[in-house]
Amino acid sequence: MGKIYYVMGKSCSGKDTIYRRLTERHPELHTIVPYTTRPIREGERDGVEYFFVDQERMEEMQTSGRIIELRSYNTVRGVWNYFTADDGQICLKENSYLMIGTLESYQSMRDYFGKDALVPIYVEVEDGIRLERAIGRERKQIRPQYEEMCRRFLADAKDFSEDNLMRAGITKRFDNVDLEQCLSEIEEYIR
């Protein structure tokens, strides 16, 4: 039986880089592309980072019972939805997977597939470093959205609170101060 190795962490903790590097180093782990109704960002590609769908398509999938987990965020640019669908991407009888998401989505996936199927990989970084990374990333955008960056930063403090981590059963943490060391520790953990 396969596993879903689930990478998560606060924004700008380096989880996207870690996820990308793990997919490169471990092609035996299949990836799961989530869905979103938010606008595509510069450099993103439909079907790679996300499947970008409109509200109507999301509601069709929800009505047909194909949504495993759904999160909605009231952003400074409107409500953005993120979700994982039962769309044929996941077959635990045949494969193991690498996925990236939030603590909330991890818990929903665990509830759907069972506790033994999900392996949490929680990445953390000191908040000051994360904030510096976030500002640097926004500056590179054609239209920086500092308000949204701040909203995400503050929301992460609540979403990944110690109480929420404890309730989700997250006990192992990976400190991403040194990327290569962090990757090495994660790879040892998932062997």
Coordinates of N, CA and C in Angstrom, one line a residue:
M1 N 0.8 -1.2 0.0 CA 0.0 0.0 0.0 C 0.9 1.2 0.0
G2 N 0.6 2.2 -0.9 CA 1.4 3.4 -1.0 C 1.1 4.4 0.2
K3 N 1.9 5.4 0.2 CA 1.7 6.5 1.2 C 1.6 7.8 0.4
I4 N 1.1 8.8 1.1 CA 1.1 10.2 0.6 C 2.0 11.0 1.6
Y5 N 3.2 11.4 1.1 CA 4.1 12.2 1.9 C 3.6 13.6 1.7
Y6 N 3.2 14.3 2.8 CA 2.5 15.6 2.7 C 3.4 16.7 3.3
V7 N 3.9 17.5 2.4 CA 4.8 18.6 2.8 C 3.9 19.8 3.1
M8 N 4.2 20.4 4.3 CA 3.4 21.6 4.7 C 4.2 22.5 5.6
G9 N 3.8 23.7 5.7 CA 4.5 24.7 6.5 C 3.9 26.1 6.2
K10 N 4.3 27.0 7.1 CA 3.9 28.4 6.9 C 4.4 29.0 5.6
S11 N 3.8 30.0 5.1 CA 4.3 30.6 3.8 C 5.7 31.1 4.0
C12 N 6.5 30.9 2.9 CA 7.9 31.3 2.9 C 8.8 30.5 3.8
S13 N 8.3 29.3 4.2 CA 9.1 28.4 5.0 C 10.1 27.5 4.1
G14 N 9.9 27.7 2.8 CA 10.7 26.9 1.8 C 10.0 25.6 1.4
K15 N 8.8 25.4 1.8 CA 8.1 24.1 1.4 C 8.0 23.9 -0.1
D16 N 7.8 25.0 -0.9 CA 7.7 24.8 -2.3 C 9.0 24.3 -2.9
T17 N 10.1 24.9 -2.4 CA 11.5 24.5 -2.9 C 11.7 23.1 -2.5
I18 N 11.4 22.8 -1.2 CA 11.6 21.4 -0.7 C 10.8 20.4 -1.5
Y19 N 9.6 20.7 -1.8 CA 8.7 19.9 -2.6 C 9.3 19.7 -4.0
R20 N 9.7 20.8 -4.6 CA 10.3 20.7 -6.0 C 11.5 19.8 -6.0
R21 N 12.4 20.0 -5.0 CA 13.6 19.2 -4.9 C 13.4 17.7 -4.7
L22 N 12.4 17.5 -3.8 CA 12.0 16.1 -3.6 C 11.5 15.4 -4.8
T23 N 10.7 16.1 -5.6 CA 10.1 15.5 -6.8 C 11.3 15.2 -7.8
E24 N 12.3 16.1 -7.8 CA 13.4 15.9 -8.7 C 14.2 14.7 -8.3
R25 N 14.5 14.5 -7.0 CA 15.3 13.5 -6.4 C 14.6 12.1 -6.3
H26 N 13.3 12.2 -6.2 CA 12.5 11.0 -6.0 C 11.4 10.8 -7.0
P27 N 11.7 10.5 -8.3 CA 10.7 10.4 -9.3 C 9.8 9.2 -9.1
E28 N 10.1 8.3 -8.2 CA 9.2 7.2 -7.8 C 8.0 7.7 -7.1
L29 N 8.1 8.9 -6.5 CA 6.9 9.5 -5.8 C 6.1 10.3 -6.8
H30 N 4.9 9.9 -7.0 CA 4.0 10.6 -8.0 C 3.5 11.9 -7.3
T31 N 3.2 12.9 -8.1 CA 2.7 14.1 -7.6 C 1.2 14.2 -7.8
I32 N 0.5 15.1 -7.0 CA -0.9 15.3 -7.1 C -1.1 16.8 -7.3
V33 N -1.7 17.2 -8.4 CA -1.9 18.6 -8.7 C -3.2 19.0 -8.1
P34 N -3.2 20.0 -7.2 CA -4.5 20.5 -6.6 C -5.1 21.5 -7.5
Y35 N -6.3 22.0 -7.1 CA -7.1 22.9 -7.9 C -7.2 24.2 -7.1
T36 N -7.4 25.3 -7.9 CA -7.6 26.6 -7.2 C -8.5 27.5 -8.2
T37 N -9.2 28.4 -7.5 CA -10.0 29.4 -8.3 C -9.3 30.7 -8.3
R38 N -8.1 30.8 -7.7 CA -7.4 32.1 -7.6 C -6.8 32.3 -9.0
P39 N -6.4 33.6 -9.3 CA -5.8 33.9 -10.6 C -4.4 33.3 -10.6
I40 N -4.0 32.9 -11.8 CA -2.7 32.3 -12.0 C -1.6 33.4 -11.8
R41 N -0.5 33.1 -11.2 CA 0.6 34.0 -10.9 C 1.6 33.9 -12.0
E42 N 2.4 35.0 -12.2 CA 3.4 35.0 -13.2 C 4.3 33.8 -13.0
G43 N 4.6 33.0 -14.0 CA 5.5 31.9 -14.0 C 4.8 30.6 -13.7
E44 N 3.6 30.6 -13.3 CA 2.8 29.4 -13.0 C 2.2 28.8 -14.3
R45 N 2.0 27.5 -14.3 CA 1.4 26.9 -15.5 C 0.2 26.0 -15.1
D46 N -0.9 26.1 -15.8 CA -2.0 25.3 -15.5 C -1.7 23.9 -15.6
G47 N -2.1 23.1 -14.6 CA -1.9 21.7 -14.6 C -0.5 21.3 -14.0
V48 N 0.3 22.3 -13.6 CA 1.6 22.0 -13.0 C 1.5 22.3 -11.5
E49 N 1.5 23.6 -11.2 CA 1.4 24.0 -9.8 C -0.1 23.7 -9.3
Y50 N -1.0 24.1 -10.1 CA -2.5 23.9 -9.8 C -3.2 23.7 -11.1
F51 N -4.4 23.2 -11.0 CA -5.4 23.3 -12.1 C -6.2 24.5 -11.8
F52 N -6.1 25.5 -12.6 CA -6.8 26.8 -12.4 C -8.2 26.7 -13.0
V53 N -9.2 26.8 -12.1 CA -10.6 26.6 -12.6 C -11.4 27.8 -12.1
D54 N -12.6 28.0 -12.7 CA -13.5 29.1 -12.2 C -14.4 28.5 -11.2
Q55 N -15.2 29.4 -10.5 CA -16.1 29.0 -9.5 C -17.1 28.0 -10.0
E56 N -17.6 28.2 -11.2 CA -18.6 27.3 -11.7 C -18.1 25.9 -11.8
R57 N -16.9 25.7 -12.4 CA -16.3 24.4 -12.5 C -16.1 23.8 -11.1
M58 N -15.7 24.5 -10.1 CA -15.5 24.0 -8.8 C -16.8 23.5 -8.2
E59 N -17.9 24.3 -8.4 CA -19.2 23.9 -7.9 C -19.7 22.7 -8.6
E60 N -19.4 22.5 -9.9 CA -19.8 21.3 -10.6 C -19.1 20.1 -10.0
M61 N -17.8 20.2 -9.7 CA -17.1 19.1 -9.1 C -17.6 18.8 -7.7
Q62 N -18.0 19.8 -7.0 CA -18.5 19.7 -5.6 C -19.8 19.0 -5.6
T63 N -20.7 19.4 -6.5 CA -22.0 18.7 -6.7 C -21.9 17.3 -7.0
S64 N -20.9 16.9 -7.9 CA -20.7 15.5 -8.3 C -20.0 14.7 -7.2
G65 N -19.6 15.3 -6.1 CA -18.9 14.6 -5.0 C -17.5 14.3 -5.3
R66 N -16.8 15.1 -6.1 CA -15.5 14.8 -6.5 C -14.4 15.5 -5.7
I67 N -14.9 16.4 -4.8 CA -13.9 17.2 -4.0 C -13.6 16.5 -2.6
I68 N -12.3 16.2 -2.4 CA -11.9 15.5 -1.2 C -11.8 16.5 0.0
E69 N -11.2 17.6 -0.3 CA -11.0 18.7 0.7 C -11.0 20.0 0.0
L70 N -11.6 21.0 0.7 CA -11.8 22.4 0.1 C -11.5 23.4 1.2
R71 N -10.7 24.4 0.8 CA -10.4 25.5 1.7 C -10.7 26.8 1.0
S72 N -11.3 27.8 1.7 CA -11.7 29.1 1.1 C -11.0 30.2 1.9
Y73 N -10.4 31.1 1.2 CA -9.7 32.2 1.9 C -10.3 33.5 1.4
N74 N -10.7 34.4 2.3 CA -11.2 35.7 1.9 C -10.0 36.6 1.8
T75 N -9.5 36.8 0.6 CA -8.2 37.6 0.4 C -8.6 39.0 0.1
V76 N -7.6 39.8 0.0 CA -7.8 41.2 -0.3 C -8.3 41.4 -1.8
R77 N -8.2 40.3 -2.6 CA -8.7 40.3 -4.0 C -9.9 39.5 -4.2
G78 N -10.6 39.1 -3.1 CA -11.8 38.3 -3.2 C -11.5 36.9 -2.6
V79 N -12.6 36.0 -2.7 CA -12.5 34.7 -2.1 C -11.7 33.8 -3.1
W80 N -10.7 33.1 -2.6 CA -9.9 32.1 -3.4 C -10.2 30.8 -2.8
N81 N -10.4 29.8 -3.6 CA -10.7 28.4 -3.2 C -9.5 27.5 -3.6
Y82 N -9.1 26.6 -2.8 CA -8.1 25.6 -3.0 C -8.7 24.3 -2.7
F83 N -8.5 23.3 -3.5 CA -9.1 22.0 -3.2 C -8.3 20.8 -3.9
T84 N -8.6 19.7 -3.4 CA -8.0 18.4 -3.9 C -9.3 17.6 -4.4
A85 N -9.2 17.1 -5.6 CA -10.3 16.3 -6.1 C -10.0 14.9 -6.3
D86 N -11.0 14.1 -6.2 CA -10.9 12.6 -6.5 C -11.1 12.5 -8.0
D87 N -10.1 12.8 -8.7 CA -10.1 12.9 -10.2 C -9.3 11.8 -10.9
G88 N -8.9 10.8 -10.2 CA -8.1 9.7 -10.7 C -6.6 9.8 -10.6
Q89 N -6.1 10.9 -10.0 CA -4.7 11.1 -9.8 C -4.1 10.2 -8.7
I90 N -4.9 9.7 -7.8 CA -4.4 9.0 -6.6 C -4.9 7.6 -6.6
C91 N -3.9 6.6 -6.6 CA -4.2 5.2 -6.5 C -3.2 4.6 -5.6
L92 N -3.5 4.5 -4.3 CA -2.6 4.1 -3.3 C -2.3 2.6 -3.4
K93 N -3.0 1.9 -4.1 CA -2.8 0.4 -4.3 C -1.5 0.2 -5.2
E94 N -1.2 1.3 -6.0 CA -0.1 1.1 -7.0 C 1.0 2.1 -6.7
N95 N 0.8 3.2 -6.1 CA 1.9 4.2 -6.0 C 1.9 4.9 -4.6
S96 N 3.1 5.6 -4.4 CA 3.2 6.5 -3.3 C 3.3 7.9 -3.9
Y97 N 2.9 8.9 -3.1 CA 2.8 10.3 -3.7 C 3.5 11.3 -2.8
L98 N 3.8 12.4 -3.4 CA 4.3 13.6 -2.7 C 3.3 14.7 -3.0
M99 N 2.9 15.3 -1.9 CA 1.9 16.4 -2.0 C 2.3 17.6 -1.1
I100 N 1.8 18.7 -1.5 CA 2.1 19.9 -0.7 C 0.7 20.6 -0.4
G101 N 0.6 21.2 0.8 CA -0.6 21.8 1.2 C -0.5 22.4 2.6
T102 N -1.7 22.6 3.2 CA -1.8 23.3 4.5 C -2.1 22.2 5.5
L103 N -2.0 22.6 6.8 CA -2.4 21.7 7.9 C -3.8 21.3 7.8
E104 N -4.7 22.2 7.4 CA -6.1 21.9 7.3 C -6.3 20.8 6.1
S105 N -5.7 21.0 5.0 CA -5.8 20.1 3.9 C -5.2 18.7 4.2
Y106 N -4.1 18.7 5.0 CA -3.5 17.5 5.4 C -4.5 16.7 6.3
Q107 N -5.1 17.4 7.2 CA -6.1 16.7 8.1 C -7.3 16.1 7.3
S108 N -7.8 16.9 6.3 CA -8.9 16.4 5.4 C -8.4 15.2 4.6
M109 N -7.2 15.2 4.1 CA -6.7 14.1 3.3 C -6.5 12.9 4.2
R110 N -6.0 13.1 5.4 CA -5.9 12.0 6.3 C -7.2 11.4 6.7
D111 N -8.2 12.2 6.9 CA -9.5 11.7 7.2 C -10.1 10.9 6.0
Y112 N -9.8 11.3 4.8 CA -10.4 10.7 3.6 C -9.7 9.4 3.3
F113 N -8.3 9.4 3.4 CA -7.6 8.2 3.0 C -7.2 7.3 4.2
G114 N -7.3 7.8 5.4 CA -6.9 7.1 6.6 C -5.5 7.5 7.1
K115 N -5.4 7.4 8.4 CA -4.2 7.9 9.1 C -2.9 7.2 8.6
D116 N -3.0 5.9 8.4 CA -1.8 5.2 7.9 C -1.3 5.6 6.5
A117 N -2.2 6.2 5.7 CA -1.8 6.5 4.4 C -1.0 7.9 4.3
L118 N -1.1 8.7 5.3 CA -0.5 10.1 5.2 C 0.7 10.1 6.1
V119 N 1.8 10.7 5.6 CA 3.0 10.9 6.4 C 3.3 12.5 6.3
P120 N 3.1 13.1 7.5 CA 3.3 14.6 7.5 C 4.8 15.0 7.5
I121 N 5.1 16.0 6.7 CA 6.4 16.6 6.6 C 6.2 18.1 6.9
Y122 N 6.4 18.5 8.2 CA 6.2 19.9 8.6 C 7.5 20.6 8.6
V123 N 7.6 21.6 7.7 CA 8.8 22.5 7.5 C 8.6 23.8 8.3
E124 N 9.6 24.2 9.0 CA 9.4 25.5 9.7 C 10.7 26.3 9.6
V125 N 10.5 27.6 9.8 CA 11.6 28.6 9.7 C 11.2 29.7 10.7
E126 N 12.2 30.3 11.3 CA 11.9 31.4 12.2 C 11.1 32.5 11.5
D127 N 10.2 33.1 12.2 CA 9.3 34.1 11.5 C 10.0 35.3 10.9
G128 N 11.0 35.8 11.4 CA 11.7 36.9 10.8 C 12.3 36.5 9.5
I129 N 12.9 35.4 9.4 CA 13.4 34.9 8.1 C 12.3 34.7 7.1
R130 N 11.2 34.1 7.5 CA 10.1 34.0 6.6 C 9.6 35.3 6.1
L131 N 9.5 36.3 6.9 CA 9.0 37.6 6.5 C 10.0 38.2 5.5
E132 N 11.3 38.1 5.7 CA 12.3 38.6 4.8 C 12.1 37.9 3.4
R133 N 11.9 36.6 3.4 CA 11.7 35.9 2.2 C 10.4 36.3 1.5
A134 N 9.4 36.5 2.3 CA 8.1 36.9 1.7 C 8.2 38.3 1.0
I135 N 8.9 39.2 1.6 CA 9.0 40.6 1.0 C 9.9 40.4 -0.2
G136 N 10.9 39.7 -0.2 CA 11.8 39.5 -1.4 C 11.0 38.9 -2.5
R137 N 10.1 37.9 -2.2 CA 9.3 37.2 -3.3 C 8.3 38.2 -3.9
E138 N 7.7 39.0 -3.0 CA 6.7 40.0 -3.5 C 7.4 41.0 -4.4
R139 N 8.5 41.5 -4.0 CA 9.2 42.5 -4.8 C 9.5 42.1 -6.3
K140 N 9.6 40.8 -6.5 CA 9.9 40.3 -7.8 C 8.6 40.2 -8.7
Q141 N 7.4 40.4 -8.1 CA 6.2 40.4 -8.9 C 6.0 41.7 -9.6
I142 N 5.4 41.6 -10.8 CA 5.1 42.8 -11.6 C 4.2 43.7 -10.7
R143 N 3.2 43.2 -10.1 CA 2.3 44.0 -9.2 C 2.4 43.4 -7.8
P144 N 3.4 43.8 -7.0 CA 3.5 43.2 -5.6 C 2.2 43.4 -4.8
Q145 N 1.8 42.4 -4.1 CA 0.6 42.5 -3.3 C 1.0 42.3 -1.8
Y146 N 1.5 43.4 -1.2 CA 2.0 43.3 0.1 C 0.9 43.1 1.1
E147 N -0.3 43.6 0.9 CA -1.4 43.4 1.8 C -1.8 41.9 1.9
E148 N -1.8 41.2 0.8 CA -2.1 39.8 0.7 C -1.0 39.0 1.4
M149 N 0.3 39.4 1.2 CA 1.4 38.8 1.8 C 1.2 38.9 3.4
C150 N 0.9 40.1 3.9 CA 0.7 40.3 5.3 C -0.5 39.4 5.8
R151 N -1.6 39.4 5.1 CA -2.7 38.6 5.5 C -2.3 37.1 5.6
R152 N -1.6 36.6 4.6 CA -1.1 35.2 4.7 C -0.2 34.9 5.9
F153 N 0.7 35.9 6.1 CA 1.6 35.7 7.2 C 0.9 35.7 8.6
L154 N -0.1 36.5 8.8 CA -0.8 36.5 10.0 C -1.8 35.3 10.1
A155 N -2.4 34.9 9.0 CA -3.2 33.7 9.0 C -2.5 32.5 9.4
D156 N -1.2 32.4 8.9 CA -0.4 31.2 9.2 C -0.1 31.1 10.7
A157 N 0.0 32.2 11.4 CA 0.2 32.1 12.8 C -0.9 31.4 13.5
K158 N -2.1 31.6 13.0 CA -3.3 31.0 13.6 C -3.4 29.5 13.1
D159 N -3.3 29.4 11.8 CA -3.5 28.1 11.1 C -2.5 27.0 11.7
F160 N -1.2 27.4 11.9 CA -0.2 26.5 12.3 C 0.1 26.8 13.8
S161 N -0.8 27.1 14.6 CA -0.6 27.3 16.0 C -0.2 26.0 16.6
E162 N 0.5 26.1 17.8 CA 1.0 24.9 18.5 C -0.2 24.0 18.8
D163 N -1.3 24.6 19.2 CA -2.5 23.7 19.5 C -3.0 23.0 18.3
N164 N -3.0 23.7 17.1 CA -3.5 23.0 15.9 C -2.5 21.9 15.4
L165 N -1.2 22.2 15.6 CA -0.2 21.2 15.2 C -0.4 19.9 16.1
M166 N -0.6 20.2 17.4 CA -0.8 19.1 18.3 C -2.0 18.3 18.0
R167 N -3.1 19.0 17.7 CA -4.4 18.3 17.4 C -4.2 17.4 16.1
A168 N -3.4 17.9 15.2 CA -3.2 17.2 13.9 C -2.2 16.0 14.1
G169 N -1.6 15.9 15.3 CA -0.6 14.9 15.5 C 0.8 15.1 14.9
I170 N 1.1 16.4 14.6 CA 2.4 16.7 14.1 C 3.4 16.8 15.2
T171 N 4.3 15.8 15.2 CA 5.4 15.8 16.2 C 6.7 16.0 15.7
K172 N 7.0 15.6 14.4 CA 8.3 15.7 13.8 C 8.3 17.0 13.0
R173 N 9.4 17.8 13.2 CA 9.5 19.1 12.5 C 10.9 19.1 11.7
F174 N 10.9 19.8 10.6 CA 12.1 19.9 9.8 C 12.4 21.4 9.7
D175 N 13.5 21.8 10.4 CA 14.0 23.2 10.4 C 14.7 23.5 9.1
N176 N 14.2 24.5 8.3 CA 14.8 24.8 7.0 C 15.7 26.0 7.1
V177 N 16.7 26.0 7.9 CA 17.7 27.1 7.9 C 18.7 26.8 6.8
D178 N 19.1 25.5 6.7 CA 20.1 25.0 5.7 C 19.3 24.0 4.8
L179 N 19.0 24.4 3.6 CA 18.2 23.7 2.7 C 18.7 22.2 2.5
E180 N 19.9 22.1 2.2 CA 20.5 20.7 2.0 C 20.4 19.8 3.2
Q181 N 20.6 20.4 4.4 CA 20.5 19.6 5.6 C 19.1 19.2 5.8
C182 N 18.2 20.1 5.6 CA 16.7 19.9 5.8 C 16.3 18.8 4.8
L183 N 16.7 18.9 3.6 CA 16.3 17.9 2.6 C 16.9 16.5 3.0
S184 N 18.1 16.5 3.5 CA 18.7 15.2 3.9 C 17.9 14.6 5.0
E185 N 17.5 15.4 6.0 CA 16.7 14.9 7.1 C 15.3 14.4 6.7
I186 N 14.7 15.0 5.7 CA 13.4 14.6 5.2 C 13.6 13.3 4.5
E187 N 14.6 13.2 3.6 CA 14.8 12.0 2.9 C 15.1 10.8 3.8
E188 N 15.8 11.0 4.9 CA 16.0 9.9 5.8 C 14.7 9.5 6.5
Y189 N 13.9 10.5 6.8 CA 12.6 10.2 7.4 C 11.6 9.5 6.5
I190 N 11.6 9.7 5.2 CA 10.7 9.0 4.3 C 11.2 7.7 3.8
R191 N 12.4 7.3 4.1 CA 12.9 6.0 3.6 C 12.2 4.9 4.3

